[in-house]
Amino acid sequence: MKETYKKNDKIPFGGSVVYNELKEDFDSVIVVERKQQLPYDGSLDDDETTPVSFGDFFVIITPRIFMTEEEANSLVAFVRRGNDLMIAAADLDSYFLELIGVQIINVPAFLERMPGTMADTKVSLSIQKSAETVAFGYFYYPLLNYFKKFPETRTQILGLNERGEPDFISVSIGAGHLYLHASPRVFSDYFLLTGNNIQYAKRAFSLMGSAHTTVHWDEYFKKLRNKQNKAPEKSFSSLDAIMQRPLLKWALLLGGAALFFFVFSNVKRRQQAIPRKVPVANDSVDFAETMGRLYFLNKDNKNIASKMIGYFREHVRTRFFIHLSDPLSVKEDTVRLAQKSGKPVEQITELLNCIQGVEASAEITDEELLMLNLQIEKFYKKK
């Protein structure tokens, strides 16, 4: 699901619930949407002798945050002067982490979102000045991110993931505090609206103190999380990160152009040649032509009659599934053939008698051959 954490996004991973919670808990909430609205002066250095200004609280909740070195230094200076900064992000700027001496371990998205990994998962908060912890859970991908390294003498662990590893810490810097959370999803609408999880946000903000006079809600870094400020080389793998690097950008564009050309050049359907269909041979015509040639060349009436009778027998066998006896049994064959063909018994009897006479004769006259042909043609004709 898309994770935005924006104040007006009423989606599972929007930030409308936590934003409204801040408005209830604090008197003044200022939305930071442009660089000019950031709650620090970019020209500030890290000189601890600079007068401290107490009271401001800057809240940043985003899937990932990248910044320029100038912005990173200014954020640290903002905290050092007596203000508080909270950053809830699974992927933090590498320069900023080096600056504060913190190392975060996050589960890569492709591993986290493998099929079957969704489960009931939980995080817990440590109650101030006690060993008691309170757990809050929901059903989604496990909350396993945690902080592996931090300045122990200046760090307080405020929360743990389900494995008991620190995912919410407070680092003292100068006169202020930097609050880091490795799982921004715990501030999403989905998490906070599950069961009584809204108490997680209330208690988390109470752990961060209630003496703030002004709260600054970030919408500025949310916009930049996918636009290169100065993103670390290994912590970002989205399309925007590729477009921010000239060589990768041109490689992607050339690859896309090549793919488009390939698809466009092959868009015309390639059709195989349809083989020429050989017309079905007309056996009747071939048979008639064969008989004609035999008669014309040899005038062998007996041979012609035998072929005509053989063709007739084959026709009866394939058409009516009747094997005529050899020699013919006129009485039995007449009944079977008349029933199957629907021809009159008299016609079948006359035909079979003619065939029987021809088969019994050694020689056939022209008249007998003509009579046989007429009888067979009469049988072939439909009613």
Coordinates of C-alpha atoms in Angstrom, one line a residue:
M1 CA 0.0 0.0 0.0
K2 CA 1.1 3.6 -0.6
E3 CA 2.6 5.3 2.4
T4 CA 2.4 9.1 2.5
Y5 CA 1.8 10.1 6.1
K6 CA 0.4 13.4 4.9
K7 CA -2.0 15.3 7.2
N8 CA -4.9 15.2 4.7
D9 CA -4.5 11.6 3.5
K10 CA -7.2 9.5 5.0
I11 CA -5.8 6.3 3.7
P12 CA -4.4 3.2 5.6
F13 CA -0.9 4.8 5.6
G14 CA -1.8 8.4 5.7
G15 CA -1.2 10.8 8.6
S16 CA -4.5 12.4 9.3
V17 CA -5.0 10.6 12.6
V18 CA -1.6 11.4 14.1
Y19 CA -1.8 15.0 12.8
N20 CA -5.2 15.5 14.5
E21 CA -3.8 14.0 17.7
L22 CA -1.0 16.5 17.7
K23 CA -3.5 19.3 17.3
E24 CA -5.4 18.0 20.4
D25 CA -2.3 17.6 22.5
F26 CA -0.5 20.9 21.6
D27 CA -1.7 24.5 21.5
S28 CA 0.0 25.5 18.2
V29 CA 0.7 23.2 15.2
I30 CA 2.4 24.8 12.2
V31 CA 2.5 23.0 8.9
V32 CA 5.9 23.2 7.1
E33 CA 5.4 22.8 3.3
R34 CA 8.3 25.0 1.9
K35 CA 11.9 25.3 2.7
Q36 CA 11.4 28.9 3.8
Q37 CA 9.0 27.6 6.6
L38 CA 11.6 25.3 8.2
P39 CA 11.8 25.9 11.9
Y40 CA 15.6 26.7 11.8
D41 CA 17.9 29.2 10.2
G42 CA 20.0 27.5 7.5
S43 CA 22.9 29.8 8.4
L44 CA 23.2 28.5 12.0
D45 CA 26.3 26.7 12.9
D46 CA 26.9 24.2 15.6
D47 CA 28.5 26.6 18.0
E48 CA 27.2 25.6 21.5
T49 CA 27.8 29.2 22.7
T50 CA 25.0 30.5 20.6
P51 CA 22.0 31.4 22.8
V52 CA 19.5 28.6 23.3
S53 CA 15.9 28.9 22.3
F54 CA 13.5 26.5 24.0
G55 CA 10.1 25.2 23.0
D56 CA 9.9 24.2 19.4
F57 CA 9.1 20.7 18.4
F58 CA 9.6 19.5 14.8
V59 CA 7.8 16.3 13.7
I60 CA 8.8 14.4 10.6
I61 CA 7.0 11.2 9.7
T62 CA 7.9 9.7 6.3
P63 CA 8.9 6.4 4.7
R64 CA 12.4 7.7 3.9
I65 CA 14.2 11.0 4.4
F66 CA 17.1 12.4 2.5
M67 CA 18.7 15.9 2.9
T68 CA 21.6 18.0 1.9
E69 CA 24.6 18.3 4.2
E70 CA 23.5 21.9 5.0
E71 CA 20.1 20.7 6.0
A72 CA 21.5 17.9 8.1
N73 CA 23.8 20.3 9.9
S74 CA 21.0 22.8 10.4
L75 CA 18.7 20.1 11.9
V76 CA 21.4 19.1 14.4
A77 CA 22.0 22.8 15.3
F78 CA 18.2 23.2 15.7
V79 CA 18.2 20.4 18.3
R80 CA 21.5 21.5 20.0
R81 CA 20.0 25.0 20.7
G82 CA 17.3 23.5 22.9
N83 CA 14.6 22.3 20.5
D84 CA 13.2 18.8 20.0
L85 CA 13.2 16.9 16.6
M86 CA 11.3 13.7 16.0
I87 CA 12.0 11.7 12.8
A88 CA 10.0 8.5 12.1
A89 CA 11.4 6.9 9.0
A90 CA 12.5 3.5 7.9
D91 CA 15.3 4.9 5.7
L92 CA 17.3 7.8 6.9
D93 CA 19.9 10.0 5.2
S94 CA 23.3 8.4 5.6
Y95 CA 25.2 11.7 6.2
F96 CA 22.7 12.6 8.9
L97 CA 23.1 9.2 10.6
E98 CA 26.9 9.6 10.6
L99 CA 26.6 13.1 12.0
I100 CA 24.7 11.8 15.1
G101 CA 26.5 8.5 15.4
V102 CA 23.4 6.2 14.8
Q103 CA 23.0 3.1 12.6
I104 CA 19.6 1.8 11.6
I105 CA 18.8 -1.7 10.3
N106 CA 15.8 -2.0 8.1
V107 CA 14.3 -5.0 6.3
P108 CA 14.4 -4.5 2.5
A109 CA 11.0 -4.1 1.0
F110 CA 11.3 -7.1 -1.4
L111 CA 12.0 -9.4 1.6
E112 CA 9.5 -7.8 3.9
R113 CA 6.7 -8.1 1.4
M114 CA 7.2 -11.7 0.3
P115 CA 4.0 -13.8 0.1
G116 CA 3.0 -15.2 3.5
T117 CA 4.9 -12.7 5.6
M118 CA 1.9 -10.8 6.9
A119 CA 1.1 -11.6 10.5
D120 CA 0.0 -10.2 13.8
T121 CA 2.9 -7.9 14.7
K122 CA 3.5 -5.5 17.6
V123 CA 5.7 -2.8 19.1
S124 CA 6.0 -1.7 22.7
L125 CA 6.8 1.5 24.6
S126 CA 8.9 1.8 27.7
I127 CA 7.2 3.7 30.5
Q128 CA 9.3 6.5 31.8
K129 CA 11.4 5.7 34.9
S130 CA 10.2 2.1 35.1
A131 CA 10.9 -1.3 33.5
E132 CA 7.3 -1.7 32.4
T133 CA 6.5 -1.9 28.7
V134 CA 3.1 -1.6 27.0
A135 CA 2.6 -3.5 23.7
F136 CA 0.5 -2.4 20.7
G137 CA -0.2 -4.6 17.6
Y138 CA -1.9 -5.0 14.3
F139 CA -2.0 -7.3 11.3
Y140 CA 0.4 -6.4 8.5
Y141 CA 4.0 -6.9 7.5
P142 CA 6.2 -7.4 10.7
L143 CA 7.7 -4.3 12.3
L144 CA 11.3 -5.5 12.5
N145 CA 13.4 -2.3 11.9
Y146 CA 15.7 -1.3 14.7
F147 CA 18.7 0.8 15.7
K148 CA 21.9 -1.2 15.9
K149 CA 24.3 1.6 17.0
F150 CA 23.8 4.8 18.9
P151 CA 25.8 6.9 21.5
E152 CA 24.8 4.9 24.6
T153 CA 25.7 7.6 27.1
R154 CA 23.4 10.1 25.5
T155 CA 20.6 7.7 24.4
Q156 CA 17.5 6.5 26.1
I157 CA 15.5 3.6 24.6
L158 CA 11.8 4.5 24.5
G159 CA 10.4 1.6 22.4
L160 CA 11.1 -1.9 21.2
N161 CA 10.1 -4.0 18.1
E162 CA 8.5 -7.4 18.5
R163 CA 12.0 -9.0 18.8
G164 CA 12.9 -6.8 21.7
E165 CA 15.2 -4.6 19.7
P166 CA 15.2 -0.8 20.1
D167 CA 13.1 0.9 17.4
F168 CA 12.4 4.2 19.3
I169 CA 15.2 6.1 20.9
S170 CA 15.9 9.6 22.3
V171 CA 19.4 11.0 21.7
S172 CA 20.5 14.1 23.7
I173 CA 22.2 16.7 21.6
G174 CA 23.2 19.9 23.3
A175 CA 20.2 21.3 25.1
G176 CA 17.7 19.4 23.0
H177 CA 16.6 15.9 22.1
L178 CA 16.5 14.0 18.8
Y179 CA 13.8 11.3 18.8
L180 CA 14.2 8.6 16.2
H181 CA 11.7 5.9 15.3
A182 CA 12.6 3.1 12.8
S183 CA 9.0 2.2 11.9
P184 CA 6.9 5.1 10.7
R185 CA 3.9 2.7 10.2
V186 CA 3.1 2.9 13.9
F187 CA 2.0 6.5 13.2
S188 CA -0.2 5.5 10.2
D189 CA -4.0 5.8 10.2
Y190 CA -4.3 2.0 10.0
F191 CA -2.1 1.3 13.0
L192 CA -3.6 4.0 15.2
L193 CA -7.2 3.1 14.4
T194 CA -6.6 -0.6 15.2
G195 CA -7.9 -1.4 18.7
N196 CA -6.7 1.1 21.2
N197 CA -3.5 1.9 19.4
I198 CA -4.2 5.6 19.5
Q199 CA -2.7 5.4 23.0
Y200 CA 0.6 4.5 21.3
A201 CA 0.7 8.0 19.8
K202 CA -0.5 9.7 23.0
R203 CA 2.1 7.9 25.1
A204 CA 4.9 8.4 22.6
F205 CA 4.3 12.1 22.5
S206 CA 4.1 12.2 26.3
L207 CA 7.5 10.5 26.4
M208 CA 8.8 13.3 24.3
G209 CA 7.7 15.9 26.8
S210 CA 4.8 18.3 27.0
A211 CA 6.6 21.6 27.4
H212 CA 6.6 22.5 23.7
T213 CA 4.9 25.7 22.8
T214 CA 5.0 25.2 19.1
V215 CA 4.9 22.0 17.0
H216 CA 6.0 22.1 13.4
W217 CA 4.4 19.3 11.2
D218 CA 6.5 18.4 8.2
E219 CA 5.1 18.2 4.7
Y220 CA 8.4 19.5 3.2
F221 CA 10.6 16.5 3.6
K222 CA 7.8 14.2 2.5
K223 CA 7.9 15.8 -0.9
L224 CA 11.7 15.4 -1.1
R225 CA 11.9 11.8 0.0
N226 CA 11.8 10.8 -3.7
K227 CA 13.6 13.9 -5.1
Q228 CA 17.3 14.1 -4.7
N229 CA 18.5 16.5 -2.1
K230 CA 21.6 14.4 -1.5
A231 CA 20.5 10.8 -1.3
P232 CA 22.9 8.2 -0.2
E233 CA 24.0 5.7 -2.8
K234 CA 22.7 2.5 -1.3
S235 CA 19.5 3.4 0.6
F236 CA 17.2 4.2 -2.3
S237 CA 16.0 2.1 -5.1
S238 CA 12.9 3.8 -6.6
L239 CA 12.6 5.1 -10.1
D240 CA 13.3 8.6 -8.9
A241 CA 16.7 7.6 -7.6
I242 CA 17.5 6.3 -11.1
M243 CA 16.4 9.5 -12.7
Q244 CA 18.5 11.5 -10.4
R245 CA 21.7 9.9 -11.7
P246 CA 22.6 11.0 -15.3
L247 CA 24.1 7.7 -16.4
L248 CA 21.3 5.6 -15.1
K249 CA 18.8 8.1 -16.4
W250 CA 20.1 7.9 -20.0
A251 CA 20.5 4.1 -19.8
L252 CA 16.8 3.9 -18.8
L253 CA 15.7 6.3 -21.5
L254 CA 17.7 4.5 -24.2
G255 CA 16.4 1.2 -23.0
G256 CA 12.8 2.5 -23.1
A257 CA 13.3 4.0 -26.6
A258 CA 14.8 0.7 -27.8
L259 CA 11.8 -1.2 -26.4
F260 CA 9.3 1.2 -27.9
F261 CA 11.0 0.9 -31.3
F262 CA 11.0 -2.9 -31.1
V263 CA 7.3 -3.1 -30.2
F264 CA 6.3 -0.5 -32.8
S265 CA 8.3 -2.2 -35.6
N266 CA 6.7 -5.6 -34.7
V267 CA 3.2 -4.3 -34.1
K268 CA 2.0 -5.5 -37.5
R269 CA 0.8 -9.1 -37.1
R270 CA 2.9 -11.6 -38.8
Q271 CA 0.6 -14.2 -40.5
Q272 CA 1.9 -17.5 -41.8
A273 CA 1.0 -18.3 -45.3
I274 CA -2.2 -20.4 -45.5
P275 CA -1.4 -23.6 -47.4
R276 CA -3.4 -24.2 -50.5
K277 CA -6.2 -26.6 -49.8
V278 CA -6.3 -29.5 -52.2
P279 CA -9.8 -30.1 -53.5
V280 CA -11.5 -33.3 -52.5
A281 CA -11.3 -35.8 -55.3
N282 CA -14.6 -36.8 -56.8
D283 CA -14.5 -40.6 -56.8
S284 CA -17.6 -40.9 -58.8
V285 CA -16.1 -38.9 -61.7
D286 CA -12.8 -40.7 -61.5
F287 CA -14.6 -44.0 -61.5
A288 CA -16.6 -43.0 -64.6
E289 CA -13.5 -41.8 -66.4
T290 CA -11.7 -45.0 -65.6
M291 CA -14.6 -47.1 -66.8
G292 CA -14.8 -45.0 -70.0
R293 CA -11.1 -45.5 -70.7
L294 CA -11.3 -49.3 -70.1
Y295 CA -14.2 -49.6 -72.5
F296 CA -12.6 -47.3 -75.1
L297 CA -9.2 -49.0 -75.0
N298 CA -10.1 -52.7 -74.4
K299 CA -13.8 -53.1 -74.6
D300 CA -13.5 -55.7 -71.9
N301 CA -17.1 -55.8 -70.7
K302 CA -16.5 -58.5 -68.0
N303 CA -13.6 -56.5 -66.5
I304 CA -15.7 -53.3 -66.5
A305 CA -18.7 -55.1 -65.0
S306 CA -16.5 -56.6 -62.2
K307 CA -15.1 -53.1 -61.3
M308 CA -18.6 -51.7 -61.3
I309 CA -19.9 -54.4 -59.0
G310 CA -16.8 -54.1 -56.7
Y311 CA -17.4 -50.3 -56.5
F312 CA -21.1 -51.0 -55.6
R313 CA -20.2 -53.6 -52.9
E314 CA -17.8 -51.0 -51.3
H315 CA -20.5 -48.3 -51.4
V316 CA -22.9 -50.6 -49.7
R317 CA -20.3 -51.6 -47.1
T318 CA -19.3 -48.0 -46.2
R319 CA -22.7 -46.4 -46.5
F320 CA -25.0 -49.0 -45.0
F321 CA -22.5 -51.2 -43.1
I322 CA -23.6 -54.3 -45.1
H323 CA -21.2 -56.9 -46.4
L324 CA -22.9 -58.5 -49.4
S325 CA -22.3 -62.2 -49.6
D326 CA -20.0 -63.6 -52.2
P327 CA -21.5 -65.2 -54.2
L328 CA -24.7 -63.2 -53.7
S329 CA -27.6 -64.6 -51.7
V330 CA -30.3 -62.7 -53.3
K331 CA -33.0 -63.6 -50.8
E332 CA -31.0 -62.6 -47.6
D333 CA -29.1 -59.7 -49.1
T334 CA -32.3 -58.2 -50.6
V335 CA -34.0 -58.0 -47.2
R336 CA -31.0 -56.4 -45.4
L337 CA -30.2 -53.9 -48.2
A338 CA -33.9 -52.9 -48.6
Q339 CA -34.2 -52.2 -44.9
K340 CA -31.1 -50.1 -44.7
S341 CA -31.4 -48.2 -48.0
G342 CA -35.1 -47.7 -47.9
K343 CA -35.4 -48.8 -51.5
P344 CA -38.3 -51.0 -52.6
V345 CA -37.7 -54.8 -52.3
E346 CA -38.6 -55.3 -56.0
Q347 CA -35.9 -52.8 -57.1
I348 CA -33.3 -54.4 -54.8
T349 CA -34.3 -57.9 -56.0
E350 CA -34.0 -56.9 -59.7
L351 CA -30.5 -55.2 -59.0
L352 CA -29.1 -58.2 -57.2
N353 CA -30.4 -60.7 -59.7
C354 CA -28.7 -58.6 -62.4
I355 CA -25.4 -58.6 -60.4
Q356 CA -25.7 -62.3 -59.8
G357 CA -26.2 -63.0 -63.5
V358 CA -23.2 -60.9 -64.5
E359 CA -20.9 -62.5 -61.9
A360 CA -22.0 -66.0 -63.1
S361 CA -21.3 -65.2 -66.8
A362 CA -17.9 -65.6 -68.4
E363 CA -18.6 -63.0 -71.0
I364 CA -20.8 -59.9 -70.9
T365 CA -22.6 -58.3 -73.9
D366 CA -23.0 -54.6 -74.4
E367 CA -26.7 -54.9 -73.5
E368 CA -26.0 -56.7 -70.3
L369 CA -23.3 -54.2 -69.3
L370 CA -25.7 -51.3 -70.1
M371 CA -28.5 -53.0 -68.0
L372 CA -26.1 -53.4 -65.0
N373 CA -25.2 -49.8 -65.2
L374 CA -28.8 -48.7 -65.3
Q375 CA -29.7 -50.8 -62.3
I376 CA -26.8 -49.5 -60.3
E377 CA -27.4 -45.9 -61.2
K378 CA -31.0 -46.3 -60.3
F379 CA -29.9 -47.5 -56.8
Y380 CA -27.6 -44.5 -56.4
K381 CA -30.3 -42.0 -57.1
K382 CA -32.2 -40.5 -54.2
K383 CA -35.9 -40.9 -53.9

